[in-house]
Coordinates of C-alpha atoms and ligand atoms in Angstrom, one line a residue:
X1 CA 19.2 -1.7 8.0
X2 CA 15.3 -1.0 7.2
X3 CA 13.3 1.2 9.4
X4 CA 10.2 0.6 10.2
X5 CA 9.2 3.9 11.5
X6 CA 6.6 5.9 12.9
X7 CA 4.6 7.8 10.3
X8 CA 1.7 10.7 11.5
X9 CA -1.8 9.7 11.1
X10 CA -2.5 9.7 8.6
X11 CA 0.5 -18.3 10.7
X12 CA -2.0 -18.7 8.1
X13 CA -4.6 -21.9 8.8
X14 CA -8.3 -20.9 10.2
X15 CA -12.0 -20.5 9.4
X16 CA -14.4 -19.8 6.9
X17 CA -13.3 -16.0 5.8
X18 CA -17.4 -15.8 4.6
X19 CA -17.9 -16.1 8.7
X20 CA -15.6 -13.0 9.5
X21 CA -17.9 -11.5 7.4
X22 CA -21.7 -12.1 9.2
X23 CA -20.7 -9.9 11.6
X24 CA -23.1 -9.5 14.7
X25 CA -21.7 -6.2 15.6
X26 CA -20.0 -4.0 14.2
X27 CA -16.9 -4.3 15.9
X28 CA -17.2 -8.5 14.7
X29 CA -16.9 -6.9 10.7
X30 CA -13.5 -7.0 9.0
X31 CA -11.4 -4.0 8.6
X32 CA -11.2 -3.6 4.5
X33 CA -7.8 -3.0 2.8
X34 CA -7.3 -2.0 0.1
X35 CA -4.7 -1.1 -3.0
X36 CA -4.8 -0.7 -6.4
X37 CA -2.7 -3.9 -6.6
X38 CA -0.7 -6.5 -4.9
X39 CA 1.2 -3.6 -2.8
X40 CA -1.3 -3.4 0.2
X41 CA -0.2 -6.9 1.1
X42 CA 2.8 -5.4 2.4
X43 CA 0.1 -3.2 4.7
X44 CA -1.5 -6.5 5.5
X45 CA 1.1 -8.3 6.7
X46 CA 1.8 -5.8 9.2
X47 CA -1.4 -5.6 10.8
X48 CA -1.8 -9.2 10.7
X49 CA 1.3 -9.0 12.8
X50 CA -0.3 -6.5 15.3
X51 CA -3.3 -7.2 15.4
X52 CA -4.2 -11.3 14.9
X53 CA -7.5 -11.1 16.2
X54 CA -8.5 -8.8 13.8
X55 CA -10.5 -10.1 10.7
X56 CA -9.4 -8.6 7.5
X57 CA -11.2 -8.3 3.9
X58 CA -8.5 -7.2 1.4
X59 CA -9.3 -5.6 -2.1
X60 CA -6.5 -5.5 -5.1
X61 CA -8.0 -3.1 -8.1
X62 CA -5.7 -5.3 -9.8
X63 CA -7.6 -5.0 -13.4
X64 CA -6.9 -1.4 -12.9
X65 CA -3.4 -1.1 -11.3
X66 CA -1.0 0.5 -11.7
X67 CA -2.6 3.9 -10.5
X68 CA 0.8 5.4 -10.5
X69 CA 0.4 7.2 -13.7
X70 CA -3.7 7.0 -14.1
X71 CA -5.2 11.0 -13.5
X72 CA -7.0 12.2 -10.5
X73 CA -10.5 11.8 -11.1
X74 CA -9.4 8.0 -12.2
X75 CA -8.3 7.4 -8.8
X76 CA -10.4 9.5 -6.6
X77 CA -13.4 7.1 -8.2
X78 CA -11.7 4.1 -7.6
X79 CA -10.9 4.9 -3.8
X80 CA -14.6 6.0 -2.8
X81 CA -16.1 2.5 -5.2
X82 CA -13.9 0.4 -3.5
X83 CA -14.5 2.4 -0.1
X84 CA -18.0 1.6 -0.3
X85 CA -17.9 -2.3 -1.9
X86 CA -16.5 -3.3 1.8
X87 CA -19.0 -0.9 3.8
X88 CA -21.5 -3.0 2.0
X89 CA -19.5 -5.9 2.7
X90 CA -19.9 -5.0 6.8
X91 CA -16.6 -3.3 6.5
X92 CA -16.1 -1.5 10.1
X93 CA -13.2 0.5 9.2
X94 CA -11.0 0.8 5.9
X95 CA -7.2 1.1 5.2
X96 CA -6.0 3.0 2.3
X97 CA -3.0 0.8 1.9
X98 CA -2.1 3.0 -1.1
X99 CA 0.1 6.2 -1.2
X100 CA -1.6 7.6 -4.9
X101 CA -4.9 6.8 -3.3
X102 CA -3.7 8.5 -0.4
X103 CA -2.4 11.1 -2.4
X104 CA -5.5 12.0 -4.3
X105 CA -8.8 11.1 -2.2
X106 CA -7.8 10.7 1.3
X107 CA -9.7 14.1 2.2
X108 CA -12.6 13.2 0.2
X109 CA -13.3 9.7 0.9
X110 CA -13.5 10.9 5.0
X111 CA -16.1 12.8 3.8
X112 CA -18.0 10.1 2.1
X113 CA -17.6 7.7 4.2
X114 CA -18.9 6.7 7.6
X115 CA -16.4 4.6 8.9
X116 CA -12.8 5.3 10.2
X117 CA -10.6 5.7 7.7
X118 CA -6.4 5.3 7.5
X119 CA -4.1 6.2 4.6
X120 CA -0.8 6.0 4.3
X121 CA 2.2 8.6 3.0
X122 CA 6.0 7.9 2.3
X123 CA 8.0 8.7 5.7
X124 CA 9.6 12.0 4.8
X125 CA 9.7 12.7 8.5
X126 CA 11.3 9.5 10.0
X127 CA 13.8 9.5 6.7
X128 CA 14.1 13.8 7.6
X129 CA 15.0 12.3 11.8
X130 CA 17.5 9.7 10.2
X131 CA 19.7 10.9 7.4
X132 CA 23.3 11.9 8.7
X133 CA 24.4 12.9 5.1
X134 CA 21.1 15.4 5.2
X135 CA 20.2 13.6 1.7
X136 CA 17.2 10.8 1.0
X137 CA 16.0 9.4 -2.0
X138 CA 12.2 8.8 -2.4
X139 CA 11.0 6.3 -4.3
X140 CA 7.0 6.8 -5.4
X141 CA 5.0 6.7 -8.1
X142 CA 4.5 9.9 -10.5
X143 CA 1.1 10.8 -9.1
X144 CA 2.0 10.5 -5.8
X145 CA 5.6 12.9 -6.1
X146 CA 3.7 15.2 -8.0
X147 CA 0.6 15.6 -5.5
X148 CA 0.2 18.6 -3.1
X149 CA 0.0 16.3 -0.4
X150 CA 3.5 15.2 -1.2
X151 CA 4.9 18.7 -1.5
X152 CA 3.3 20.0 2.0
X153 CA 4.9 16.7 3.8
X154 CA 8.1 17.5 2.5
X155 CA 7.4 21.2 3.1
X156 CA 6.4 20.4 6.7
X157 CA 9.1 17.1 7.8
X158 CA 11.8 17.8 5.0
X159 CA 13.8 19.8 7.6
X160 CA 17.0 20.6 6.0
X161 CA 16.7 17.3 4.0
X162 CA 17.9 17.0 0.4
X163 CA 15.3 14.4 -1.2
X164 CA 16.0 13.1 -4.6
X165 CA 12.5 12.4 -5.8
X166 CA 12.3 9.2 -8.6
X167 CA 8.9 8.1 -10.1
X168 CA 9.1 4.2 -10.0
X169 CA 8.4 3.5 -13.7
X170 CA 7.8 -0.3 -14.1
X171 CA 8.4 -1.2 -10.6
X172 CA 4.4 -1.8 -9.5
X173 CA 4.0 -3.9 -13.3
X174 CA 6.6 -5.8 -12.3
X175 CA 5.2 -6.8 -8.5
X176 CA 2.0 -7.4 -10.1
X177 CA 3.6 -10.1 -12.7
X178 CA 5.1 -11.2 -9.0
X179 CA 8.5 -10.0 -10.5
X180 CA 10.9 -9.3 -7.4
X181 CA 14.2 -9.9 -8.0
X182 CA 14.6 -10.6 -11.9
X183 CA 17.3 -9.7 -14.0
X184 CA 15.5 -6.7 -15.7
X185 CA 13.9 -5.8 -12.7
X186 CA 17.4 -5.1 -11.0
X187 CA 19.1 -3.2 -13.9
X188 CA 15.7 -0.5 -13.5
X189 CA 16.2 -0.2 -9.7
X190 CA 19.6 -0.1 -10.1
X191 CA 19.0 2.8 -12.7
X192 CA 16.6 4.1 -10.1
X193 CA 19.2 4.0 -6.9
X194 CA 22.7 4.7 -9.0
X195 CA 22.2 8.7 -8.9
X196 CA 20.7 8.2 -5.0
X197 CA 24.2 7.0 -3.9
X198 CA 25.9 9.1 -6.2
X199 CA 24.5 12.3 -4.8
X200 CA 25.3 11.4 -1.3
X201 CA 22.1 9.1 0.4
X202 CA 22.1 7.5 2.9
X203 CA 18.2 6.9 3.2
X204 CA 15.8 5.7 1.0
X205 CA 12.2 5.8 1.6
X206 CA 9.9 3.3 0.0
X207 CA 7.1 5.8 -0.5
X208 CA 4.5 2.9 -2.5
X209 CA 3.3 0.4 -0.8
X210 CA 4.4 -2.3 -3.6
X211 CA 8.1 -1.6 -3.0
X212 CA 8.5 -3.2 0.4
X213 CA 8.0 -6.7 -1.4
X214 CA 11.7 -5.6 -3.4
X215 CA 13.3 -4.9 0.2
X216 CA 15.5 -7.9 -0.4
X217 CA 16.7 -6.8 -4.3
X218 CA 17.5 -3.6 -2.9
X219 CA 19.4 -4.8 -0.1
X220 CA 21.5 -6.8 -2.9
X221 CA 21.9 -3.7 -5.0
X222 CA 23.0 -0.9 -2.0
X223 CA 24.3 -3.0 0.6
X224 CA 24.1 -1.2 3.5
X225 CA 24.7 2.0 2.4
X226 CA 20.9 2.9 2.2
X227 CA 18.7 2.5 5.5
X228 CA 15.2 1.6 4.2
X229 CA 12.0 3.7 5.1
X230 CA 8.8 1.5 4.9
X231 CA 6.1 3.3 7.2
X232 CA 3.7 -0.7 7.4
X233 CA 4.2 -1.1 11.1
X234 CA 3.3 2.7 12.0
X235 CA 0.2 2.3 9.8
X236 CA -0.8 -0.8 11.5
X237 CA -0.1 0.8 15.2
X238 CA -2.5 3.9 13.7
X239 CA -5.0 1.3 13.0
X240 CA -4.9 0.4 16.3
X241 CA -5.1 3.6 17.8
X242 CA -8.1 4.3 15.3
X243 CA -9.8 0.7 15.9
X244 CA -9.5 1.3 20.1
X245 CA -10.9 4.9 19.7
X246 CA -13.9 3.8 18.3
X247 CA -14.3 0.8 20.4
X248 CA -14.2 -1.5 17.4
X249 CA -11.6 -4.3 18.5
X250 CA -12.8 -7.7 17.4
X251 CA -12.9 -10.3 20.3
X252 CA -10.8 -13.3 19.9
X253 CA -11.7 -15.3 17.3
X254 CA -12.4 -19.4 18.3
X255 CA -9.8 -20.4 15.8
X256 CA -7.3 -18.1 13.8
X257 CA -8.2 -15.9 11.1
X258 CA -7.5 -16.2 7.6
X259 CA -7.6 -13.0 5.9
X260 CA -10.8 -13.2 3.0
X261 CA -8.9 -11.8 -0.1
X262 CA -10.7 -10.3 -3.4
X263 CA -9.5 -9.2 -6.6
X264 CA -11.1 -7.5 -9.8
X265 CA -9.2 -9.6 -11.7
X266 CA -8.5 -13.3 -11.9
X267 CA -6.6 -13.3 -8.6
X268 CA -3.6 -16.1 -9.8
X269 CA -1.3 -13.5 -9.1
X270 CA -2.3 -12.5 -5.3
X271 CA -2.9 -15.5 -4.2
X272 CA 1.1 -16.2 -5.2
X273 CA 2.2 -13.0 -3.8
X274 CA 0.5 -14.0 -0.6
X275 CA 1.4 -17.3 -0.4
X276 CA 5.5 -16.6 -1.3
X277 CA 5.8 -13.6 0.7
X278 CA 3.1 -13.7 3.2
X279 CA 3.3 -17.4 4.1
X280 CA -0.7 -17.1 3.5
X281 CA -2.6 -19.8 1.3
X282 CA -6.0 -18.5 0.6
X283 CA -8.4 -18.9 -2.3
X284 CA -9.2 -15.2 -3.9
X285 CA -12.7 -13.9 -4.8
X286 CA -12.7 -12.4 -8.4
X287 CA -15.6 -9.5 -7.9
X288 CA -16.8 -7.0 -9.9
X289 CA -16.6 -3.4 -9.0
X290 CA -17.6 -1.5 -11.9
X291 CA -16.4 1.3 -13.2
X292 CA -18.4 4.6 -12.5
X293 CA -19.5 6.8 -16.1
X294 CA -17.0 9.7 -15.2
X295 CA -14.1 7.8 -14.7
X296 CA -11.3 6.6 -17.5
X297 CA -11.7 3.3 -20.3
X298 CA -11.0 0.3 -19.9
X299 CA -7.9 -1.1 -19.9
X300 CA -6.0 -2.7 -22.2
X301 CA -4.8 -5.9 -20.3
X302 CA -5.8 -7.1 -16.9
X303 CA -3.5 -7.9 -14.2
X304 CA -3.2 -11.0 -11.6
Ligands
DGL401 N1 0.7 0.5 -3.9 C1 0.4 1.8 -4.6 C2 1.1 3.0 -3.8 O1 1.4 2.8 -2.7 C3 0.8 1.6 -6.0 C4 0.2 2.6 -6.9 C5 0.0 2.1 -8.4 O2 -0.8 1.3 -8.6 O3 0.8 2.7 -9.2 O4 1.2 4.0 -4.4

């Protein structure tokens, strides 16, 4: 079984995606998502699901991911550049479809920002209200596991809850080569869920949002001995919430949307992932976000 649970706040075809963009109002501007990578897609797909009306402009920092093991300041630069790219592309509210973004800048990029914005966390509480064994393995990148914001949501949902916390070492390279299910690829998760099941879980939460796109190797790994945690549909109902609070629902498109998709690097590799996992065929933008003087080098290799 995989949960789609409630987390605290924190049919492709259609138009020009330029158009959802000349917005008249505000409410008429896309909502901007974003990720370091590929993994917001999973984010995407969600609140394309809930909310069909709703123009979306997605950014992958794919020249950049992963941000799993990149430091703070890395990341925290990242979020508020990208954060401000789609305001300036008439951006009317922004997703932080990212749990290391989360992690780091959430706080910081509320402040900077004057739009609504939504992160997202691993479900520590919906795993915490499911597990009948009292155990639950987390899977999450490094920076995430080791951020405060982590520690006070286990603090605060963990209950009695034993959670085995494993860094996901590989796992977002692999998504980004649009790896899901090779051979390599299920010896490391099998490395990854081995002691899980071993010490008793019965729950696994997915606490990146890259690993919802491996649901299926997984499944073929644990069977059903794990129940899966992936928190997209609660952050699409809290985009909801947010977009109806602020009165900035889009009215019903004249023909359906398709969502206008950029990338800071070539882009071959999104436009796959959307196209075999999503159903979505859409060109991508390559566009150039640069990187701000305090943050890291270069890196050595660009993703898709
Ligand atoms: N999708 C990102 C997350 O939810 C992956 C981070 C990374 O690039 O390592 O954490």
């Amino acid at each position: 079984m995989t949960l789609k649970q409630d987390v605290p706040a924190s049919t492709p075809t259609g138009v020009s995606p330029a158009a959802a963009c000349a917005a008249a109002s505000p409410a008429d501007g896309p909502v901007g998502v974003f990720d370091s990578g590929l993994g917001g897609l999973s984010v995407l797909r969600a609140v394309r699901a809930q909310m069909p009306d709703e123009p979306l402009l997605y950014v992958a920092d794919s020249r950049y991911a992963p941000y799993g093991e990149r430091d703070n300041a890395f990341i925290v630069e990242r979020t508020l550049a990208i954060g401000e790219w789609l305001m300036s592309q008439g951006a009317k509210a922004l997703v932080v479809a990212c749990n290391t973004a989360t992690a780091e800048s959430i706080a910081l990029v509320r402040e900077r920002l004057a739009i609504p914005v939504v992160g997202v966390e691993p479900g520590i509480k919906p795993a915490a209200t499911h597990s009948q064994t009292r155990v639950a393995g987390v899977l999450a990148t490094q920076v995430t596991l080791r951020s405060e914001r982590f520690q006070a949501l286990v603090a605060r949902h963990g209950a009695d809850c034993r959670f085995i916390c494993q860094p996901g070492h590989g796992l977002v390279e692999a998504i980004e080569r649009c790896d899901v299910d090779s051979p390599p690829l299920r010896e490391l998760l099998t490395r990854y869920l081995e002691p899980m099941l071993a010490a008793g879980a019965d729950t696994l939460v997915l606490g990146c949002t890259h690993y919802p796109f491996l649901d299926a190797t997984i499944r073929d790994i644990v069977g059903e001995r794990l129940t899966l945690i992936d928190t997209s549909i609660a952050i699409a109902r809290q985009l909801e919430r947010v977009l109806d609070t602020h009165g900035l629902r889009a009215r019903p498109p004249a023909s359906a949307l398709l969502p206008r998709f950029c990338s800071t690097s070539d882009g071959a590799h999104l436009r796959e992932l959307a196209a075999r996992l999503l159903g979505l065929d859409a060109a991508v933008e390559r566009i150039d976000i640069p990187l701000r003087p305090s943050t890291q080098h270069e890196p050595e290799a660009a993703c898709g």
